[in-house]
Coordinates of C-alpha atoms and ligand atoms in Angstrom, one line a residue:
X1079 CA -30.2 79.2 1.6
X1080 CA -28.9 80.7 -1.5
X1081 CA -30.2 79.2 -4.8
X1082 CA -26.8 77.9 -5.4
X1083 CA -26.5 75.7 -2.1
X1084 CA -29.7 73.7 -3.9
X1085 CA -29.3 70.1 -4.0
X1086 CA -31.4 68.0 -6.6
X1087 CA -31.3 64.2 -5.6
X1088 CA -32.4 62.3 -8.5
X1089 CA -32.6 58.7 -10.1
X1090 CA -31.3 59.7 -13.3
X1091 CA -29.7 63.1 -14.8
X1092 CA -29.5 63.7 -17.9
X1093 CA -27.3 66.1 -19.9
X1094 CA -28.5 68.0 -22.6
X1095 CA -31.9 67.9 -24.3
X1096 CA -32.0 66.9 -27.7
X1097 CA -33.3 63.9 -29.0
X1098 CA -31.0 61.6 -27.7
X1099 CA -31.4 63.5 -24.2
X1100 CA -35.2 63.8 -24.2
X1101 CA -35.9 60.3 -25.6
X1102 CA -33.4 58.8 -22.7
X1103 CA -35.6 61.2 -19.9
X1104 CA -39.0 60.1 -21.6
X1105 CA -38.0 56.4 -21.2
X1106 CA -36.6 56.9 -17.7
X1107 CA -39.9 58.5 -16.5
X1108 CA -42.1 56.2 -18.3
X1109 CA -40.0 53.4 -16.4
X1110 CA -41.0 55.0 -13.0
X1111 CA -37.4 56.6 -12.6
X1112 CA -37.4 60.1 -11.1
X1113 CA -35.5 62.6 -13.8
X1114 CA -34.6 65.6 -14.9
X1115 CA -32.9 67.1 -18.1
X1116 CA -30.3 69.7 -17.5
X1117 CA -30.0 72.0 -21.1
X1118 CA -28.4 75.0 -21.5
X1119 CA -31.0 76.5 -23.6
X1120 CA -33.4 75.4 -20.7
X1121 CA -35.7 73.7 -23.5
X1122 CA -36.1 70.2 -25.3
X1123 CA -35.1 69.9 -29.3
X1124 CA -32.0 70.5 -29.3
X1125 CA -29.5 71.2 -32.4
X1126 CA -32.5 68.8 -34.3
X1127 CA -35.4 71.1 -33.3
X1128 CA -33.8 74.7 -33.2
X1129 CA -30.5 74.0 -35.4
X1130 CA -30.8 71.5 -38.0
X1131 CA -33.4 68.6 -39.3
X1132 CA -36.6 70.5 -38.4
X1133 CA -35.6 74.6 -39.4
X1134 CA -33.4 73.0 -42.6
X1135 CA -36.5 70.6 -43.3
X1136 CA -38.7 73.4 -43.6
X1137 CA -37.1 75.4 -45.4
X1138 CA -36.0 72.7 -47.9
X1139 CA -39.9 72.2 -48.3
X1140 CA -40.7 76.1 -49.7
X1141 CA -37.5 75.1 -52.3
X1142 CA -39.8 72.3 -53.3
X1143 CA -43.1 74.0 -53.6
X1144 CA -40.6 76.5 -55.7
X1145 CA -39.3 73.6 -58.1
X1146 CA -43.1 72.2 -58.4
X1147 CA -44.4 75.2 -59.9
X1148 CA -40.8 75.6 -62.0
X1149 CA -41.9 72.1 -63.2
X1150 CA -45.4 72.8 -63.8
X1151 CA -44.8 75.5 -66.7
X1152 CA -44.0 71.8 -68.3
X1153 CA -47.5 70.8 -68.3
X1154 CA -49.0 74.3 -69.1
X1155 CA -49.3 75.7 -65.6
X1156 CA -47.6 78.9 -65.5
X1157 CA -48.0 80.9 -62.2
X1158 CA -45.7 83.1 -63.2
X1159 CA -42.5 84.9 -61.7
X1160 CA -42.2 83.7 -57.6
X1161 CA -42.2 86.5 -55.4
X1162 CA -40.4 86.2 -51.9
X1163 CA -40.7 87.9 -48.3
X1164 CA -38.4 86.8 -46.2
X1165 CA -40.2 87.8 -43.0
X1166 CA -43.2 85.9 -43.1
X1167 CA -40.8 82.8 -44.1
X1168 CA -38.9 83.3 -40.8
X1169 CA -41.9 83.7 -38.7
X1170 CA -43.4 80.6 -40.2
X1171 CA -40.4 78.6 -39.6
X1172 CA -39.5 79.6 -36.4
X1173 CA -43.2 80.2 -34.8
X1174 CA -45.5 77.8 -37.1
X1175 CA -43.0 75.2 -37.5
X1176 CA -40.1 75.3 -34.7
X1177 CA -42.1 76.5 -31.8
X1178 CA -45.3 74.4 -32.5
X1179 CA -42.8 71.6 -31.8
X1180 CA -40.7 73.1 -28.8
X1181 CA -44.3 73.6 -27.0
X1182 CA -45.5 69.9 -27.6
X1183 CA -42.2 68.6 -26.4
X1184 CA -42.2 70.9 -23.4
X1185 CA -46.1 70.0 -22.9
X1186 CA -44.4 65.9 -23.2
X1187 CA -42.4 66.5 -20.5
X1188 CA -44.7 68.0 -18.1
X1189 CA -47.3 64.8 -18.5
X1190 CA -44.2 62.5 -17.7
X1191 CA -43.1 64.4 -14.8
X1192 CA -39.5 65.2 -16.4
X1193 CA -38.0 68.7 -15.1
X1194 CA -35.9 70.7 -17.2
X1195 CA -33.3 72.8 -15.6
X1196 CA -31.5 75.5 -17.3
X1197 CA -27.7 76.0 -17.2
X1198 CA -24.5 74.5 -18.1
X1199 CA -24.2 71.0 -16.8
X1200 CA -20.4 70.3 -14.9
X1201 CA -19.9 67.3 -13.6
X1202 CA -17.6 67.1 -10.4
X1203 CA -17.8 63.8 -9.4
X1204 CA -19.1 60.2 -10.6
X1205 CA -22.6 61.0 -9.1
X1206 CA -23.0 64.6 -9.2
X1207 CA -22.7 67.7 -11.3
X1208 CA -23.1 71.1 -11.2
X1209 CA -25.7 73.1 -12.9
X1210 CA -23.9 76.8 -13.7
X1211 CA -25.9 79.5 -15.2
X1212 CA -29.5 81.3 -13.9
X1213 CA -30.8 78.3 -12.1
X1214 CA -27.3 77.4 -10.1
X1215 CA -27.8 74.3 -8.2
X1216 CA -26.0 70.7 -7.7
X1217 CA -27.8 67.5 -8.8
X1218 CA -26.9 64.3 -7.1
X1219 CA -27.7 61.5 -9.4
X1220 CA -27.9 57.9 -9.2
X1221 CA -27.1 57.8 -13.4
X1222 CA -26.5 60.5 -15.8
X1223 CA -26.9 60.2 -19.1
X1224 CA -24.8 62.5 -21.4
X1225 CA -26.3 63.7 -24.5
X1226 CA -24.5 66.9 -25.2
X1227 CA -24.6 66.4 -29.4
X1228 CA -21.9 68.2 -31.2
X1229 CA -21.0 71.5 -33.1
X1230 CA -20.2 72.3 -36.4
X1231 CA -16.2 72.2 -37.3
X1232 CA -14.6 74.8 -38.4
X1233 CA -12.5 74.7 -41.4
X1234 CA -9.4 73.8 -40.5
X1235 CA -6.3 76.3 -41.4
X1236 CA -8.8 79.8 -42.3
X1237 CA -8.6 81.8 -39.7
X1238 CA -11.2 85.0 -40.5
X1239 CA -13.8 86.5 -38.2
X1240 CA -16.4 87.6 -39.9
X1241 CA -20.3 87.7 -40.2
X1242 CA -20.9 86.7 -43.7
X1243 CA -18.9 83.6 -42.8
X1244 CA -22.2 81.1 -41.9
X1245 CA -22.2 77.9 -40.2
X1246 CA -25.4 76.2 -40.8
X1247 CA -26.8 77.3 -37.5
X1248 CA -26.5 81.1 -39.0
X1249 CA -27.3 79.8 -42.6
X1250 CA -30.3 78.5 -41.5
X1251 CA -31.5 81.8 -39.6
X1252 CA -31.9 83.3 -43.6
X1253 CA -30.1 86.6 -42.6
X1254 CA -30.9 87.6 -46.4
X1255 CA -30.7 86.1 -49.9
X1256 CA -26.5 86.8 -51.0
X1257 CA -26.6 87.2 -55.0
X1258 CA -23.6 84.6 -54.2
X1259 CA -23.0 82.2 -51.9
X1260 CA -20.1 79.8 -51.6
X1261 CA -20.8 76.8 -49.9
X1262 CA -17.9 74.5 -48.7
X1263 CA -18.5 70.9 -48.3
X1264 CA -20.6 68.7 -50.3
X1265 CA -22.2 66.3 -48.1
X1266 CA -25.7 66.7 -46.0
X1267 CA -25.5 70.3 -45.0
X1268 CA -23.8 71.2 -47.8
X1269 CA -26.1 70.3 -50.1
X1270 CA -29.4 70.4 -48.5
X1271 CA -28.7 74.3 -47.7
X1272 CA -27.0 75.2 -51.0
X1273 CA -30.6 73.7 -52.7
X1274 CA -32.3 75.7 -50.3
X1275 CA -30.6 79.4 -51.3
X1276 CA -30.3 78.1 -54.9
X1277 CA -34.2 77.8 -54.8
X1278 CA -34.2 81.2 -53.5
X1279 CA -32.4 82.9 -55.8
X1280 CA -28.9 82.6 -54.8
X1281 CA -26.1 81.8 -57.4
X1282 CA -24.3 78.8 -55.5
X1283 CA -20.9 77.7 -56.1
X1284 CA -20.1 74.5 -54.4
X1285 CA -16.5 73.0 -53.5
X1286 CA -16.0 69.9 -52.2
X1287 CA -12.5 68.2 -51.4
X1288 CA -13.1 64.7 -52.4
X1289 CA -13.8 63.3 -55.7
X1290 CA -17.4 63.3 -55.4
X1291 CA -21.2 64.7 -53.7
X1292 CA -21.7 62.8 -50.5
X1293 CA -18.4 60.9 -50.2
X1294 CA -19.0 57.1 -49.0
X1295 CA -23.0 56.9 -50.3
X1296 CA -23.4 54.7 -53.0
X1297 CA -22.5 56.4 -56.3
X1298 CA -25.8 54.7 -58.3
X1299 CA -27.8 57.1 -55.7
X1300 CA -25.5 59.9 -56.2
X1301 CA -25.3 60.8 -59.8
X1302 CA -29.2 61.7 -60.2
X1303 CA -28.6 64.1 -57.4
X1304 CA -25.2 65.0 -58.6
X1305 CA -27.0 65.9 -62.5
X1306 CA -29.8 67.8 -60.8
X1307 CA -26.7 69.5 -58.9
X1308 CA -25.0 70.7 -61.4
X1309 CA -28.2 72.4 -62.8
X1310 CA -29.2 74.1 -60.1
X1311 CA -25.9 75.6 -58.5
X1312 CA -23.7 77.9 -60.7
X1313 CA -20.8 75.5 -60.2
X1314 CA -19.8 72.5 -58.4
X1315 CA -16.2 72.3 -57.7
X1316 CA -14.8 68.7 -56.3
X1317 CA -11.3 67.9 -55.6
X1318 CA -11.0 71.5 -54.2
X1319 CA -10.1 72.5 -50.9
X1320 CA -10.5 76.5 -50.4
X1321 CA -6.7 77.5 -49.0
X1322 CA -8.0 81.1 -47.8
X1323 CA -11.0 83.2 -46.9
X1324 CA -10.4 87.1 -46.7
X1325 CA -12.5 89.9 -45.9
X1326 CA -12.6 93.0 -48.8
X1327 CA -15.3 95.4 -49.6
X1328 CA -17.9 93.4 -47.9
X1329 CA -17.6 90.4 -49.7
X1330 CA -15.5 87.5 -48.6
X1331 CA -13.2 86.7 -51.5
X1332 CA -12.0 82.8 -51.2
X1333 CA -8.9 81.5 -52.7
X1334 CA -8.6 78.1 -53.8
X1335 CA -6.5 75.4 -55.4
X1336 CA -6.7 75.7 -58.6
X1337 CA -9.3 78.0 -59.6
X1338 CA -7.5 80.8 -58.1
X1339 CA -9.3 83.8 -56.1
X1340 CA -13.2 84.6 -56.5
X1341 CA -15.7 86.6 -54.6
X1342 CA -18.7 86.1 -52.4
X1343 CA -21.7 87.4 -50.8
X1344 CA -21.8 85.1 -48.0
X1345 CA -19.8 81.6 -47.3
X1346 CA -21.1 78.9 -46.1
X1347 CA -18.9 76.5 -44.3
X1348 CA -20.3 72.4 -44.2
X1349 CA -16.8 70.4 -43.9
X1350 CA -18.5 68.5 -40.9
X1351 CA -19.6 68.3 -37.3
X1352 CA -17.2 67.6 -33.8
X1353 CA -18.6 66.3 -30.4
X1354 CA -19.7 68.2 -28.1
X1355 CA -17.6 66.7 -25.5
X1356 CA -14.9 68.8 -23.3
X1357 CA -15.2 71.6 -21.1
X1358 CA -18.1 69.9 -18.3
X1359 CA -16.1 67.8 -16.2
X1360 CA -15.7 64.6 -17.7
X1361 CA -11.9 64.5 -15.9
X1362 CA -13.8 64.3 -13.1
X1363 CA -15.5 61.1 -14.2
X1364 CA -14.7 57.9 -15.6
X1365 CA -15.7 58.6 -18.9
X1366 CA -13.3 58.3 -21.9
X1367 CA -13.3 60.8 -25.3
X1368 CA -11.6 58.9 -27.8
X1369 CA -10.9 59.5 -31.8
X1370 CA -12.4 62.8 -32.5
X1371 CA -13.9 63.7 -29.3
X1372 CA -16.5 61.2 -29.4
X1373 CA -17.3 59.3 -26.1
X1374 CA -16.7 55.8 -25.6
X1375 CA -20.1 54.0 -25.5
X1376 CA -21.3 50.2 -25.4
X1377 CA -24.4 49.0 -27.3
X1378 CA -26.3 49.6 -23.9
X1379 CA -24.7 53.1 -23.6
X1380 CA -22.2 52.2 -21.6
X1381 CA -19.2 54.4 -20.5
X1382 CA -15.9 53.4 -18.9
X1383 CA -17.8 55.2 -15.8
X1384 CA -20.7 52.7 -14.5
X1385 CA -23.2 55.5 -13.4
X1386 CA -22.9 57.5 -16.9
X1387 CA -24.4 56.7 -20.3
X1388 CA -23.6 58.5 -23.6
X1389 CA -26.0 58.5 -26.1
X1390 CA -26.3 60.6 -29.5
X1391 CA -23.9 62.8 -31.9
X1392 CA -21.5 63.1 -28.9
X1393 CA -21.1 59.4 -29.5
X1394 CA -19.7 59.4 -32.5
X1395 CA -21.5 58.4 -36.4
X1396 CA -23.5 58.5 -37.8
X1397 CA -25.0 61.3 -36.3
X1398 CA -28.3 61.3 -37.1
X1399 CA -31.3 62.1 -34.8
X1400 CA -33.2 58.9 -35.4
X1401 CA -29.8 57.1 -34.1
X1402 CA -30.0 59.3 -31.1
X1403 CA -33.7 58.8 -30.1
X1404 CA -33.3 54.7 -30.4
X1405 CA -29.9 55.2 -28.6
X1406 CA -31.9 57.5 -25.6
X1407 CA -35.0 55.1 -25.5
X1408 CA -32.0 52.1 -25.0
X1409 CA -30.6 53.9 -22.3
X1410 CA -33.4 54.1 -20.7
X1411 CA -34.8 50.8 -20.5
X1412 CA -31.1 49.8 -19.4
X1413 CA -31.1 51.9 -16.6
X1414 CA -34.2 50.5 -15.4
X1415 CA -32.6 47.2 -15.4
X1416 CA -34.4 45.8 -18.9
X1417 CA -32.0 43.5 -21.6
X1418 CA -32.3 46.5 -24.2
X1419 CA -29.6 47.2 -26.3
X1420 CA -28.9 49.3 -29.6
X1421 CA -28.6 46.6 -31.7
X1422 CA -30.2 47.8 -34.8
X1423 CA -29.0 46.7 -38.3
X1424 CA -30.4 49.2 -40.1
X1425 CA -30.0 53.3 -39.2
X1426 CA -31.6 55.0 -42.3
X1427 CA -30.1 58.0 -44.0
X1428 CA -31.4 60.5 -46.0
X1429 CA -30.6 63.9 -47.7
X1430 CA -33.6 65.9 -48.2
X1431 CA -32.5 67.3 -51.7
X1432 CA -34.3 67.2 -54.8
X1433 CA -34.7 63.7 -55.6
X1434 CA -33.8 63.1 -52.1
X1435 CA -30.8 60.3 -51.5
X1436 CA -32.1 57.5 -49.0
X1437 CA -29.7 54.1 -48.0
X1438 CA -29.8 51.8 -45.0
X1439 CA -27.7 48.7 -44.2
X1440 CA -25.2 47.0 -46.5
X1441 CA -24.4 48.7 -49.8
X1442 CA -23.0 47.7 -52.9
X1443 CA -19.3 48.9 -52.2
X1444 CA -19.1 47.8 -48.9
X1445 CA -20.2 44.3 -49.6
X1446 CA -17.7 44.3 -52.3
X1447 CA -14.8 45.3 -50.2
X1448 CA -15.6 42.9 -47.6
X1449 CA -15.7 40.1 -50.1
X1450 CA -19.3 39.3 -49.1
X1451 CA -21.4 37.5 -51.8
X1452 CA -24.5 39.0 -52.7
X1453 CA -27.0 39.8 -55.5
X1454 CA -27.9 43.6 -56.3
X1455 CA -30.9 44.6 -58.3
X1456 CA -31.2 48.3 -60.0
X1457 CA -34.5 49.1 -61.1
X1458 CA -35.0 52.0 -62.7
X1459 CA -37.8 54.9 -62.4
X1460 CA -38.4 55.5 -66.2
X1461 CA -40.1 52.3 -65.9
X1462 CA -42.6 53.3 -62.7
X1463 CA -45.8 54.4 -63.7
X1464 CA -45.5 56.7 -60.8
X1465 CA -42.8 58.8 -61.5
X1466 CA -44.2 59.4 -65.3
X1467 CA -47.8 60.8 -63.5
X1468 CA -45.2 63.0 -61.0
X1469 CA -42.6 64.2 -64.4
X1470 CA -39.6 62.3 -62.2
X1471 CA -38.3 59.5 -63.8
X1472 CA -34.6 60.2 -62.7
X1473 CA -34.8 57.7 -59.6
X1474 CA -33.0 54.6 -58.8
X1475 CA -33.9 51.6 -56.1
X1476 CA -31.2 49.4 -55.6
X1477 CA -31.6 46.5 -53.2
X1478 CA -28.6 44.0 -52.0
X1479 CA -29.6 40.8 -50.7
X1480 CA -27.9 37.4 -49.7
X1481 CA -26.2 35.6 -52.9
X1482 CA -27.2 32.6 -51.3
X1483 CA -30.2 33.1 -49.0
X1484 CA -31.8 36.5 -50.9
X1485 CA -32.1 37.9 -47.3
X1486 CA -32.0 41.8 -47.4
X1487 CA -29.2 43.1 -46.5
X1488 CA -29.0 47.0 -47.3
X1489 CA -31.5 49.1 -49.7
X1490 CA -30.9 52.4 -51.6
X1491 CA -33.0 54.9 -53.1
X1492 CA -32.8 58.3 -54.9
X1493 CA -36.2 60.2 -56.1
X1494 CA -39.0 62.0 -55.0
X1495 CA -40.0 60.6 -51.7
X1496 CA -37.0 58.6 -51.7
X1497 CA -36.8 59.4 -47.5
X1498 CA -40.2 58.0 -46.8
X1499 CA -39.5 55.1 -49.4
X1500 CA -36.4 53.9 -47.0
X1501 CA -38.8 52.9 -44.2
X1502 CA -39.9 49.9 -46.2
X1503 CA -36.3 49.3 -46.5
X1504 CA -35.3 49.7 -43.3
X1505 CA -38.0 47.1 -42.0
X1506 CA -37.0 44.3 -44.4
X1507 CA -33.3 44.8 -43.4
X1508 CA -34.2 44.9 -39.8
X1509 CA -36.5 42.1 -39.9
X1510 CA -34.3 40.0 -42.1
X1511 CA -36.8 39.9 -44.7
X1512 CA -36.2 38.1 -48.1
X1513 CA -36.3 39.3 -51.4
X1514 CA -39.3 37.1 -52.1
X1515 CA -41.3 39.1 -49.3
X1516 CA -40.9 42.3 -51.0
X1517 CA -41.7 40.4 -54.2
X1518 CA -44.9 39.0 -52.7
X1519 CA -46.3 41.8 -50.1
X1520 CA -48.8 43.7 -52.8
X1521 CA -47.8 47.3 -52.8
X1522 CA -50.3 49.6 -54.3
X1523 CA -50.4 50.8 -57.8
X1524 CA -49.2 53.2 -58.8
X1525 CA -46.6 54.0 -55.9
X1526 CA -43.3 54.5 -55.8
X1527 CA -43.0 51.8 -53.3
X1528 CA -43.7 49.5 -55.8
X1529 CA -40.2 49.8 -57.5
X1530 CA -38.9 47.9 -54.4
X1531 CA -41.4 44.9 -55.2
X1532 CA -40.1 45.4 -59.0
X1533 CA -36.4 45.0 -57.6
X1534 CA -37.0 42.5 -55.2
X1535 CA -39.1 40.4 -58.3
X1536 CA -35.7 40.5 -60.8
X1537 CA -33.4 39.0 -57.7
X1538 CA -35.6 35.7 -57.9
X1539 CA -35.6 35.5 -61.7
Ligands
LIG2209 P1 -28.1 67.7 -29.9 O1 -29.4 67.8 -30.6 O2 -26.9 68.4 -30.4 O3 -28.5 68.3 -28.4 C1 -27.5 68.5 -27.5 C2 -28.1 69.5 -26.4 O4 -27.2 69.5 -25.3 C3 -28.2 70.9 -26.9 O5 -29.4 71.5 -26.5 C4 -27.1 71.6 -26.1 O6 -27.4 73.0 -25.8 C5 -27.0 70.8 -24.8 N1 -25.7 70.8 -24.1 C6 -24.5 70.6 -24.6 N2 -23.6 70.6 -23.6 C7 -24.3 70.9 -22.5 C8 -23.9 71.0 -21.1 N3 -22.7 70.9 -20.7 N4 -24.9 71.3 -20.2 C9 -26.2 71.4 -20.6 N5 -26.6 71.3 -21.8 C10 -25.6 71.0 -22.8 N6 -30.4 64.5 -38.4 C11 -31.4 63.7 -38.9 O7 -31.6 62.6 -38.5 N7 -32.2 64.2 -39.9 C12 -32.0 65.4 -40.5 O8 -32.7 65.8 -41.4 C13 -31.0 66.2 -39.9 N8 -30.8 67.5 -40.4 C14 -29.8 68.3 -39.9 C15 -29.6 69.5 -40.4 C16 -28.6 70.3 -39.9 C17 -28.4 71.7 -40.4 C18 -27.8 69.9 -38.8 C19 -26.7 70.8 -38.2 C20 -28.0 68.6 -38.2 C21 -29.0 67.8 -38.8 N9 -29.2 66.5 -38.3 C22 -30.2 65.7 -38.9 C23 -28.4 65.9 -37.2 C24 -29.2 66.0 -35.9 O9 -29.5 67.4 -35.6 C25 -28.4 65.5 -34.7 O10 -28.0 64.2 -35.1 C26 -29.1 65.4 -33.4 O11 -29.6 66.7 -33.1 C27 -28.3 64.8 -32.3 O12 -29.0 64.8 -31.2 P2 -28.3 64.8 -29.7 O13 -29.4 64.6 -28.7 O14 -27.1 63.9 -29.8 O15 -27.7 66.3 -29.5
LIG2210 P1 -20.7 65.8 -43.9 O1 -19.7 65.0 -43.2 O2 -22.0 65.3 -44.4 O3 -20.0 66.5 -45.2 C1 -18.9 67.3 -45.1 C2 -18.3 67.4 -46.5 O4 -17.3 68.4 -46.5 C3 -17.7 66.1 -47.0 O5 -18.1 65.9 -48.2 C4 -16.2 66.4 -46.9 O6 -15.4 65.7 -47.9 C5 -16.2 67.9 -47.2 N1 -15.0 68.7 -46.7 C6 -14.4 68.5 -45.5 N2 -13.4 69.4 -45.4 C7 -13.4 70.2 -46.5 C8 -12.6 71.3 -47.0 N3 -11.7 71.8 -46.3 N4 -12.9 71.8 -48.2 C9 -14.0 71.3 -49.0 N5 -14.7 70.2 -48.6 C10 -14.5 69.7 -47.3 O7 -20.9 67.1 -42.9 P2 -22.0 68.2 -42.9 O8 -22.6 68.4 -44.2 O9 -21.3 69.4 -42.2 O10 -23.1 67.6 -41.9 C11 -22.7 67.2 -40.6 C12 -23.5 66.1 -40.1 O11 -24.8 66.5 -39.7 C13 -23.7 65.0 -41.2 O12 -22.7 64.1 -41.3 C14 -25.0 64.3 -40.6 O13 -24.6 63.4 -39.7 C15 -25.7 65.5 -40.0 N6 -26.8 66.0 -40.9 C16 -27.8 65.1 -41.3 C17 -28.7 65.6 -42.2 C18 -29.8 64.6 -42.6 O14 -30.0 63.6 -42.0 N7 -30.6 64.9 -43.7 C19 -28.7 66.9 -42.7 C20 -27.7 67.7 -42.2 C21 -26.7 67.2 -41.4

């Protein structure tokens, strides 16, 4: 028998490995269901572990050890002038960081009994696919689970090949420091990236086509960042859209409405992410891509095909990794015949930049334009006792609730810490908490947590 005439008979397969993909396989094994991941990097992480949230995370971390000690010179600590090596910054992030997580994920998956097959997943039928690539082999499945994520978009109309044009996969591999970096878009990547070369010495000019940083988030979270923005990058250009990117003398000179031509070191393009979706056979399924690629999935994970779930970015937004993990964990539980569903009312965001921007459920706008009544409270950081011990007093928690009831109904934050702050927000909008539960519940002094208690306290007044 040749390795390609192998046939895997399985409970459930499961198509790529990233969170959405491993937390689907976890749950499937832990409910007694025989199954294995097939990923074409033959590893668990995915675009989260290797490509985005943990490699960007890091890194954005050394840009806030650098702003500290900027800040400190305020208080009389002066450690003087930063000095960089790149190398040992790689190695950290990719060995100390990156690969301390691949291993436990890999060591995860052994203790559950979840294989992980290498190769390029094809399905050819309803309850089978093909694995293509070193470890060739068919896998007959009573479920598969398709959690293939998505790719970064390209932007749309610039055709140019060329290695100083990054993606954030490429930006986040630090090939050097540019003296100047462009950076197109000016939403998560965008932003948490172009903080991250800023901090390392970078001159960063931003452009962004809309009116505004992070298009759709609440613009009371926004501003702070937007101020701290301007600051730190060279110049932040909105209502721009670059028109053309050419190679000359290696720099890539970009043209663009209305500023005319300038030249960079290295571009960063952020305009986006795309699913992940065609090219593995889902014409030979009954699985439908719909508005942008993304796959047609239920609240249980549900595709139009009854043996295949989707879960994750190739689903559609927001894609976040969090949303992924609860998707796969669903999935799971509703192949082994349990009433789950993703019925969550709250999926936090957050942008790691410095203050970080956090937001879950209903904001302001929204509830405006649907015409829903409801009561929002602002407090202010320059009155936390907290932020003046840290030097931050530019954050903001916002809190709408229930005109009528004072239930929760969506939570914002920008600050310091504002991403682990959203937790307490995302629990009172998920439990239907009330305003007066925040008001009550003792949060310790002095935190940052206990502007959310302050907040809560001037929606009963
Ligand atoms: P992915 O993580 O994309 O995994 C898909 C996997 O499927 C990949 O391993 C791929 O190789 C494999 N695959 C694809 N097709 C096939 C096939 N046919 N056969 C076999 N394997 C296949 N989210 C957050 O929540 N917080 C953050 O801080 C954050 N930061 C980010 C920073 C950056 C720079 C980027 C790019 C993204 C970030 N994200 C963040 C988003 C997060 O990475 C994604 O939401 C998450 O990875 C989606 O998980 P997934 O399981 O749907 O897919
Ligand atoms: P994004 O959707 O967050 O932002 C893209 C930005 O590019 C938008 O502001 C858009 O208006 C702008 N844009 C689009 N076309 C443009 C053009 N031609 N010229 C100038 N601006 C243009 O996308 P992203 O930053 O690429 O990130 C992709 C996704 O990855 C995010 O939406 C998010 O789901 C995920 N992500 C999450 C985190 C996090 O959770 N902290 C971090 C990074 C990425």
């Amino acid at each position: 028998m040749v390795m390609g005439d192998l046939v895997n008979e399985v409970d459930v397969a499961v198509v790529g490995g990233g969170p959405g993909g491993y937390s689907a396989a976890f749950r499937c094994a832990e409910l007694g269901l025989e199954t294995v991941v097939v990923d074409a990097g033959k590893r668990l992480g995915g675009a989260c572990l290797y490509e985005g949230c943990i490699p960007s995370k890091a890194l954005l971390h050394v840009a806030a050890v650098m702003h500290e000690v900027e800040r400190a010179k305020e208080f009389g600590l002066d450690y003087g002038d930063p000095r960089l090596s790149l190398d040992p910054l790689r190695k950290w992030k990719s060995e100390r960081v990156v690969g301390k997580l691949a291993r436990g994920l890999a060591a995860v998956a052994k203790s559950k009994g979840v294989e992980v097959i290498g190769g390029r997943a094809v399905f050819e039928d309803s309850r089978s696919l093909r694995v293509e690539g070193d470890e060739p082999q068919k896998v007959r499945f009573k479920h598969a689970v398709i959690a293939t994520g998505s790719l970064p978009s390209p932007l749309p109309g610039v055709a140019i090949h060329s290695d100083r044009l990054m993606d954030s996969t490429a930006a986040l591999e630090l090939p050097d420091v540019p003296e100047n970096l462009l950076v197109i878009g000016g939403g998560y990547i965008g932003l948490e990236l172009g903080t991250v070369y800023a901090a390392l010495g970078s001159r960063v000019t931003l452009v962004e086509m809309t009116d505004g940083l992070l298009p759709g988030v609440d613009r009371d979270l926004v501003q702070p960042l937007a101020r701290r923005v301007e600051k730190l990058f060279a110049a932040v250009h909105l209502k721009t859209r670059v028109t053309s990117l050419r190679e000359a003398a290696g720099r890539v000179e970009a043209q663009w409405e209305g500023v005319g031509a300038q030249s960079f070191d290295r571009v960063l393009v952020a305009v986006g992410r795309q699913a992940q979706s065609a090219g593995f056979g889902l014409e030979n399924t009954r699985v439908k891509a719909g508005e942008r690629g993304f796959i047609q999935a239920d609240e249980r994970g549900r595709t139009g095909d009854p043996h295949i779930y989707a879960v994750g970015d190739v689903t559609g937004e927001p894609m976040l990794a969090h949303r992924a993990m609860r998707q796969g964990k669903v999935v799971g539980e509703v192949i082994a015949g349990r009433p789950s569903a993703f019925d969550n009312a709250a999926v936090p965001a957050v942008v790691f930049t410095d203050p970080e921007v956090a937001w879950c459920g209903l904001m302001e706008a929204e509830a405006q334009r649907a015409g829903r009544a409801v009561k929002v409270a602002k407090f202010q950081w320059a009155a936390s006792g907290r932020a003046a011990t840290l030097g931050r007093s530019d954050g903001v928690t916002k809190l709408v609730a229930d005109a009528e009831t004072g239930r929760i109904l969506g939570v914002g934050l920008v600050g310091p810490g504002a991403g682990e702050l959203i937790a307490e927000g995302a629990l009172a909008v998920e439990t239907a908490a009330l305003a007066e539960d925040l008001a009550v519940t003792i949060h310790a002094h002095p935190t940052l947590s206990e502007s959310l208690m302050e907040a809560a306290e001037s929606l009963l007044h």
